[in-house]
Short mmCIF file of C-alpha atoms and ligand atoms in Angstrom, two decimals:
data_model
loop_
_atom_site.label_atom_id
_atom_site.label_comp_id
_atom_site.label_asym_id
_atom_site.label_seq_id
_atom_site.Cartn_x
_atom_site.Cartn_y
_atom_site.Cartn_z
CA UNK A 1 143.70 151.66 -8.61
CA UNK A 2 143.72 155.31 -9.62
CA UNK A 3 144.29 156.94 -12.99
CA UNK A 4 145.89 160.36 -13.36
CA UNK A 5 145.08 162.94 -16.00
CA UNK A 6 147.04 166.11 -16.59
CA UNK A 7 145.39 168.48 -19.03
CA UNK A 8 146.96 171.67 -20.42
CA UNK A 9 148.89 172.26 -17.20
CA UNK A 10 151.14 175.26 -16.76
CA UNK A 11 153.19 176.56 -13.83
CA UNK A 12 154.56 180.10 -13.57
CA UNK A 13 157.41 180.74 -11.12
CA UNK A 14 158.99 184.18 -10.74
CA UNK A 15 157.00 185.28 -13.80
CA UNK A 16 158.54 182.51 -15.88
CA UNK A 17 156.55 179.73 -17.49
CA UNK A 18 158.48 176.67 -16.26
CA UNK A 19 155.76 174.17 -17.24
CA UNK A 20 153.63 175.02 -20.22
CA UNK A 21 150.67 173.24 -21.81
CA UNK A 22 151.51 169.75 -20.57
CA UNK A 23 148.89 167.04 -21.09
CA UNK A 24 149.40 163.44 -19.99
CA UNK A 25 147.25 160.42 -19.33
CA UNK A 26 148.53 157.84 -16.85
CA UNK A 27 146.25 154.79 -16.74
CA UNK A 28 145.84 153.13 -13.33
CA UNK A 29 148.57 150.61 -12.57
CA UNK A 30 151.04 151.96 -15.11
CA UNK A 31 154.41 153.72 -14.78
CA UNK A 32 155.14 156.97 -16.58
CA UNK A 33 158.63 158.50 -16.43
CA UNK A 34 159.55 162.08 -17.18
CA UNK A 35 162.98 162.58 -18.70
CA UNK A 36 164.61 165.78 -19.87
CA UNK A 37 167.64 168.00 -19.27
CA UNK A 38 168.28 169.98 -16.06
CA UNK A 39 165.69 172.68 -15.52
CA UNK A 40 163.18 171.12 -17.96
CA UNK A 41 160.37 171.31 -15.40
CA UNK A 42 160.16 167.66 -14.30
CA UNK A 43 160.19 168.38 -10.54
CA UNK A 44 157.83 171.31 -10.93
CA UNK A 45 155.34 169.16 -12.84
CA UNK A 46 155.53 166.47 -10.13
CA UNK A 47 155.01 169.16 -7.49
CA UNK A 48 151.93 170.39 -9.35
CA UNK A 49 150.55 166.82 -9.45
CA UNK A 50 151.07 166.47 -5.69
CA UNK A 51 149.32 169.79 -5.08
CA UNK A 52 152.50 171.43 -3.75
CA UNK A 53 152.62 174.24 -6.29
CA UNK A 54 149.91 176.37 -7.92
CA UNK A 55 149.14 175.57 -11.56
CA UNK A 56 146.67 176.37 -14.29
CA UNK A 57 144.89 173.67 -16.29
CA UNK A 58 143.55 170.49 -14.78
CA UNK A 59 145.10 167.64 -12.76
CA UNK A 60 142.70 164.91 -11.70
CA UNK A 61 142.79 161.52 -9.99
CA UNK A 62 139.97 159.34 -11.34
CA UNK A 63 138.27 162.55 -12.39
CA UNK A 64 138.66 164.33 -9.01
CA UNK A 65 140.59 167.59 -9.29
CA UNK A 66 143.68 167.63 -7.06
CA UNK A 67 142.96 171.24 -6.13
CA UNK A 68 139.61 170.20 -4.58
CA UNK A 69 141.08 167.56 -2.29
CA UNK A 70 141.71 168.32 1.38
CA UNK A 71 145.34 167.69 2.33
CA UNK A 72 144.52 164.59 4.40
CA UNK A 73 142.53 163.05 1.52
CA UNK A 74 145.28 163.99 -0.94
CA UNK A 75 147.85 162.24 1.29
CA UNK A 76 145.79 159.05 1.17
CA UNK A 77 145.79 159.26 -2.62
CA UNK A 78 149.28 160.46 -3.53
CA UNK A 79 152.64 159.68 -1.92
CA UNK A 80 155.72 161.65 -2.91
CA UNK A 81 159.45 161.00 -2.83
CA UNK A 82 160.87 164.51 -3.36
CA UNK A 83 164.26 165.11 -4.96
CA UNK A 84 165.82 166.79 -1.95
CA UNK A 85 163.74 166.30 1.20
CA UNK A 86 164.69 168.03 4.45
CA UNK A 87 166.06 165.91 7.30
CA UNK A 88 164.16 166.85 10.45
CA UNK A 89 166.44 167.34 13.47
CA UNK A 90 166.14 164.83 16.29
CA UNK A 91 163.93 162.35 14.37
CA UNK A 92 164.70 158.64 14.18
CA UNK A 93 164.33 156.50 11.06
CA UNK A 94 161.31 154.72 12.56
CA UNK A 95 159.56 157.99 13.45
CA UNK A 96 160.31 159.36 9.97
CA UNK A 97 158.77 156.27 8.32
CA UNK A 98 155.77 156.55 10.65
CA UNK A 99 155.16 160.07 9.28
CA UNK A 100 153.80 158.20 6.25
CA UNK A 101 150.97 156.90 8.46
CA UNK A 102 149.85 160.43 9.46
CA UNK A 103 146.79 160.40 7.13
CA UNK A 104 145.51 157.32 9.00
CA UNK A 105 146.17 158.48 12.56
CA UNK A 106 143.20 160.25 14.17
CA UNK A 107 143.65 163.87 15.26
CA UNK A 108 145.37 163.91 18.66
CA UNK A 109 145.71 160.11 18.38
CA UNK A 110 148.80 157.91 18.29
CA UNK A 111 149.87 155.26 15.82
CA UNK A 112 148.09 151.89 15.93
CA UNK A 113 149.59 148.40 15.91
CA UNK A 114 148.82 148.30 12.19
CA UNK A 115 150.74 151.55 11.59
CA UNK A 116 153.74 150.06 13.40
CA UNK A 117 153.42 146.81 11.45
CA UNK A 118 153.35 148.63 8.10
CA UNK A 119 156.39 150.70 9.05
CA UNK A 120 158.23 147.64 10.40
CA UNK A 121 157.64 145.65 7.23
CA UNK A 122 159.05 148.49 5.11
CA UNK A 123 162.10 148.78 7.37
CA UNK A 124 162.78 145.09 6.67
CA UNK A 125 162.09 145.30 2.92
CA UNK A 126 164.35 148.31 2.46
CA UNK A 127 167.10 146.94 4.74
CA UNK A 128 166.64 149.72 7.29
CA UNK A 129 165.79 147.65 10.36
CA UNK A 130 169.26 147.96 11.89
CA UNK A 131 169.04 151.74 11.47
CA UNK A 132 165.53 152.21 12.87
CA UNK A 133 166.73 154.01 16.03
CA UNK A 134 169.33 156.13 14.23
CA UNK A 135 168.64 159.86 13.67
CA UNK A 136 167.87 160.71 10.03
CA UNK A 137 170.51 163.45 10.26
CA UNK A 138 173.08 160.69 10.84
CA UNK A 139 172.40 158.57 7.74
CA UNK A 140 174.33 158.32 4.50
CA UNK A 141 172.67 159.81 1.40
CA UNK A 142 171.54 156.40 0.17
CA UNK A 143 170.27 155.26 3.58
CA UNK A 144 168.22 158.43 3.88
CA UNK A 145 166.87 158.06 0.34
CA UNK A 146 165.62 154.56 1.18
CA UNK A 147 164.08 155.95 4.40
CA UNK A 148 162.23 158.58 2.36
CA UNK A 149 160.90 155.86 0.05
CA UNK A 150 159.82 153.81 3.09
CA UNK A 151 157.90 156.83 4.43
CA UNK A 152 156.18 157.30 1.05
CA UNK A 153 155.26 153.60 0.76
CA UNK A 154 153.97 153.60 4.35
CA UNK A 155 151.30 156.01 3.09
CA UNK A 156 149.85 153.12 1.03
CA UNK A 157 148.53 155.62 -1.50
CA UNK A 158 147.49 154.32 -4.93
CA UNK A 159 149.60 156.96 -6.72
CA UNK A 160 153.35 157.28 -6.14
CA UNK A 161 155.42 160.22 -7.38
CA UNK A 162 159.19 159.66 -7.43
CA UNK A 163 161.58 162.51 -8.15
CA UNK A 164 165.01 161.03 -8.87
CA UNK A 165 164.47 158.31 -6.26
CA UNK A 166 167.78 156.54 -6.94
CA UNK A 167 170.14 159.51 -7.30
CA UNK A 168 172.08 158.57 -4.12
CA UNK A 169 171.78 154.80 -4.39
CA UNK A 170 174.45 152.33 -5.45
CA UNK A 171 173.63 150.09 -8.41
CA UNK A 172 172.34 147.22 -6.27
CA UNK A 173 170.09 149.34 -4.07
CA UNK A 174 168.85 151.31 -7.09
CA UNK A 175 167.76 148.10 -8.79
CA UNK A 176 166.22 146.81 -5.54
CA UNK A 177 164.19 149.99 -5.02
CA UNK A 178 162.92 150.22 -8.59
CA UNK A 179 162.06 146.49 -8.68
CA UNK A 180 160.14 146.93 -5.41
CA UNK A 181 158.14 149.81 -6.88
CA UNK A 182 157.45 147.79 -10.03
CA UNK A 183 156.37 144.80 -7.95
CA UNK A 184 153.90 147.02 -6.05
CA UNK A 185 152.68 148.40 -9.37
CA UNK A 186 152.01 144.89 -10.65
CA UNK A 187 150.57 143.44 -7.41
CA UNK A 188 148.61 146.40 -6.00
CA UNK A 189 147.96 148.38 -9.16
CA UNK A 190 150.10 151.30 -7.99
CA UNK A 191 150.18 154.17 -10.50
CA UNK A 192 153.72 155.54 -10.71
CA UNK A 193 155.04 158.82 -12.11
CA UNK A 194 158.77 159.34 -11.82
CA UNK A 195 161.50 161.69 -12.99
CA UNK A 196 164.75 159.91 -13.81
CA UNK A 197 168.03 161.10 -15.30
CA UNK A 198 169.38 157.67 -16.14
CA UNK A 199 167.83 157.10 -19.54
CA UNK A 200 168.59 153.38 -19.72
CA UNK A 201 166.93 152.84 -16.33
CA UNK A 202 164.03 155.07 -17.36
CA UNK A 203 163.47 152.89 -20.42
CA UNK A 204 163.73 149.67 -18.42
CA UNK A 205 161.08 150.51 -15.86
CA UNK A 206 158.51 152.83 -17.47
CA UNK A 207 155.57 151.82 -19.62
CA UNK A 208 155.55 155.31 -21.10
CA UNK A 209 158.27 157.95 -21.35
CA UNK A 210 157.74 161.69 -21.70
CA UNK A 211 160.58 163.96 -22.81
CA UNK A 212 160.14 167.40 -21.27
CA UNK A 213 162.20 170.35 -22.52
CA UNK A 214 161.73 173.96 -21.41
CA UNK A 215 158.49 172.99 -19.70
CA UNK A 216 156.93 171.39 -22.78
CA UNK A 217 156.46 167.83 -23.96
CA UNK A 218 158.63 167.32 -27.05
CA UNK A 219 158.23 163.54 -27.38
CA UNK A 220 156.38 160.74 -25.67
CA UNK A 221 155.87 157.03 -26.20
CA UNK A 222 157.83 153.85 -25.67
CA UNK A 223 161.54 153.80 -24.84
CA UNK A 224 162.25 152.96 -28.50
CA UNK A 225 160.29 156.03 -29.61
CA UNK A 226 161.70 158.54 -27.12
CA UNK A 227 165.28 157.39 -26.48
CA UNK A 228 166.64 158.01 -29.95
CA UNK A 229 170.13 159.28 -30.76
CA UNK A 230 168.61 162.28 -32.58
CA UNK A 231 166.31 163.37 -29.74
CA UNK A 232 169.04 162.92 -27.11
CA UNK A 233 171.54 164.86 -29.19
CA UNK A 234 169.05 167.65 -29.93
CA UNK A 235 167.81 168.14 -26.37
CA UNK A 236 170.69 167.07 -24.10
CA UNK A 237 173.54 168.14 -26.40
CA UNK A 238 174.96 164.67 -25.75
CA UNK A 239 176.57 162.24 -28.17
CA UNK A 240 175.27 158.79 -27.45
CA UNK A 241 174.85 155.44 -29.04
CA UNK A 242 171.47 153.78 -28.51
CA UNK A 243 171.69 149.99 -28.44
CA UNK A 244 169.10 147.28 -28.06
CA UNK A 245 169.76 144.51 -25.55
CA UNK A 246 168.77 140.90 -26.25
CA UNK A 247 165.47 141.39 -24.37
CA UNK A 248 164.60 144.35 -26.60
CA UNK A 249 165.45 146.96 -23.93
CA UNK A 250 167.08 150.24 -24.89
CA UNK A 251 170.62 150.95 -23.66
CA UNK A 252 171.94 154.51 -23.91
CA UNK A 253 175.74 154.70 -24.00
CA UNK A 254 177.56 158.05 -23.87
CA UNK A 255 180.28 158.36 -26.52
CA UNK A 256 183.66 159.97 -25.86
CA UNK A 257 184.76 162.46 -28.53
CA UNK A 258 186.94 160.77 -31.13
CA UNK A 259 185.57 157.31 -30.37
CA UNK A 260 183.29 155.67 -32.86
CA UNK A 261 180.30 153.57 -31.92
CA UNK A 262 182.27 150.51 -33.06
CA UNK A 263 184.86 151.09 -30.29
CA UNK A 264 182.30 150.37 -27.60
CA UNK A 265 181.24 147.08 -29.16
CA UNK A 266 177.65 146.58 -28.17
CA UNK A 267 174.75 144.32 -28.64
CA UNK A 268 172.95 145.88 -31.58
N1 ATP B 1 160.98 177.90 -6.41
C1 ATP B 1 161.35 178.31 -7.62
N2 ATP B 1 161.29 179.62 -7.96
C2 ATP B 1 161.64 180.03 -9.20
N3 ATP B 1 162.05 179.22 -10.18
C3 ATP B 1 162.14 177.92 -9.91
C4 ATP B 1 161.80 177.38 -8.62
N4 ATP B 1 161.97 176.05 -8.65
C5 ATP B 1 162.41 175.75 -9.89
N5 ATP B 1 162.52 176.87 -10.65
C6 ATP B 1 162.94 176.95 -12.04
O1 ATP B 1 162.01 176.21 -12.80
C7 ATP B 1 162.67 175.51 -13.85
C8 ATP B 1 162.32 174.05 -13.77
O2 ATP B 1 162.91 173.51 -12.60
P1 ATP B 1 162.67 172.00 -12.18
O3 ATP B 1 163.33 171.79 -10.86
O4 ATP B 1 161.23 171.69 -12.31
O5 ATP B 1 163.47 171.24 -13.34
P2 ATP B 1 163.92 169.72 -13.45
O6 ATP B 1 163.57 169.27 -14.83
O7 ATP B 1 163.36 168.92 -12.33
O8 ATP B 1 165.49 169.88 -13.31
P3 ATP B 1 166.66 168.94 -12.74
O9 ATP B 1 166.84 167.83 -13.74
O10 ATP B 1 167.82 169.87 -12.73
O11 ATP B 1 166.26 168.45 -11.39
C9 ATP B 1 164.16 175.79 -13.69
O12 ATP B 1 164.51 176.79 -14.62
C10 ATP B 1 164.29 176.29 -12.27
O13 ATP B 1 165.34 177.22 -12.16
#
């Protein structure tokens, strides 16, 4: 189990401050989700946490600064599902998933039986077994997104960063993937930080939500605290109705102009 702390972090790209003064605490075994409009800095913040972009301030895993970790050690600690990963030419699904085992394979060595077993189990869990010999360049968007998640989970790192991990998935696969991540969080104490556009889904799965706008945190807390009609209207320019489902979950419903909240019925 590994906790993450982000303290006064800023990222400057092309002389523009795209993340500015962000501080977050993510206790081990919890799920934090970043929400916010396009260009808010969610991906850039995740990239800083994974050590993929230079930042100022401090990012630490159980007190160890990410900047001080060697890349192999970092890969054992943090697995990443990027928003738009490249599809390597000529690589099969199985070989792509096995890339997740790289931090465990000795230099100049080959994968062990355990590496193959870990990859095989993930192919089954994510319904990719039938595609294992297919080239990743020949998959649908959703099939590739599940392959990318399988590669990240094969890393067996205690911290998982997910950047829009369900953007290409149908409703059933999106639920399956997020439930799987939550199951791993509960059973193995995985610490999860994600960026999600679907606010209802964000509220359903995260313990803690952070609303990022123009690189800064403008609100954070529970779904009830962050997913309010006022905050969504102010920062997304969207007209929504926020409802509460019978289990106490927050449901964000976009409103068409000229329709009142009563027209959509609802549960609150
Ligand atoms: N490599 C880059 N060079 C310069 N500017 C960049 C680069 N990558 C991102 N940006 C800018 O940084 C800002 C934050 O981008 P980022 O991708 O982090 O936002 P985001 O919240 O993830 O957005 P989205 O919801 O659209 O995915 C944007 O204004 C973007 O144009």
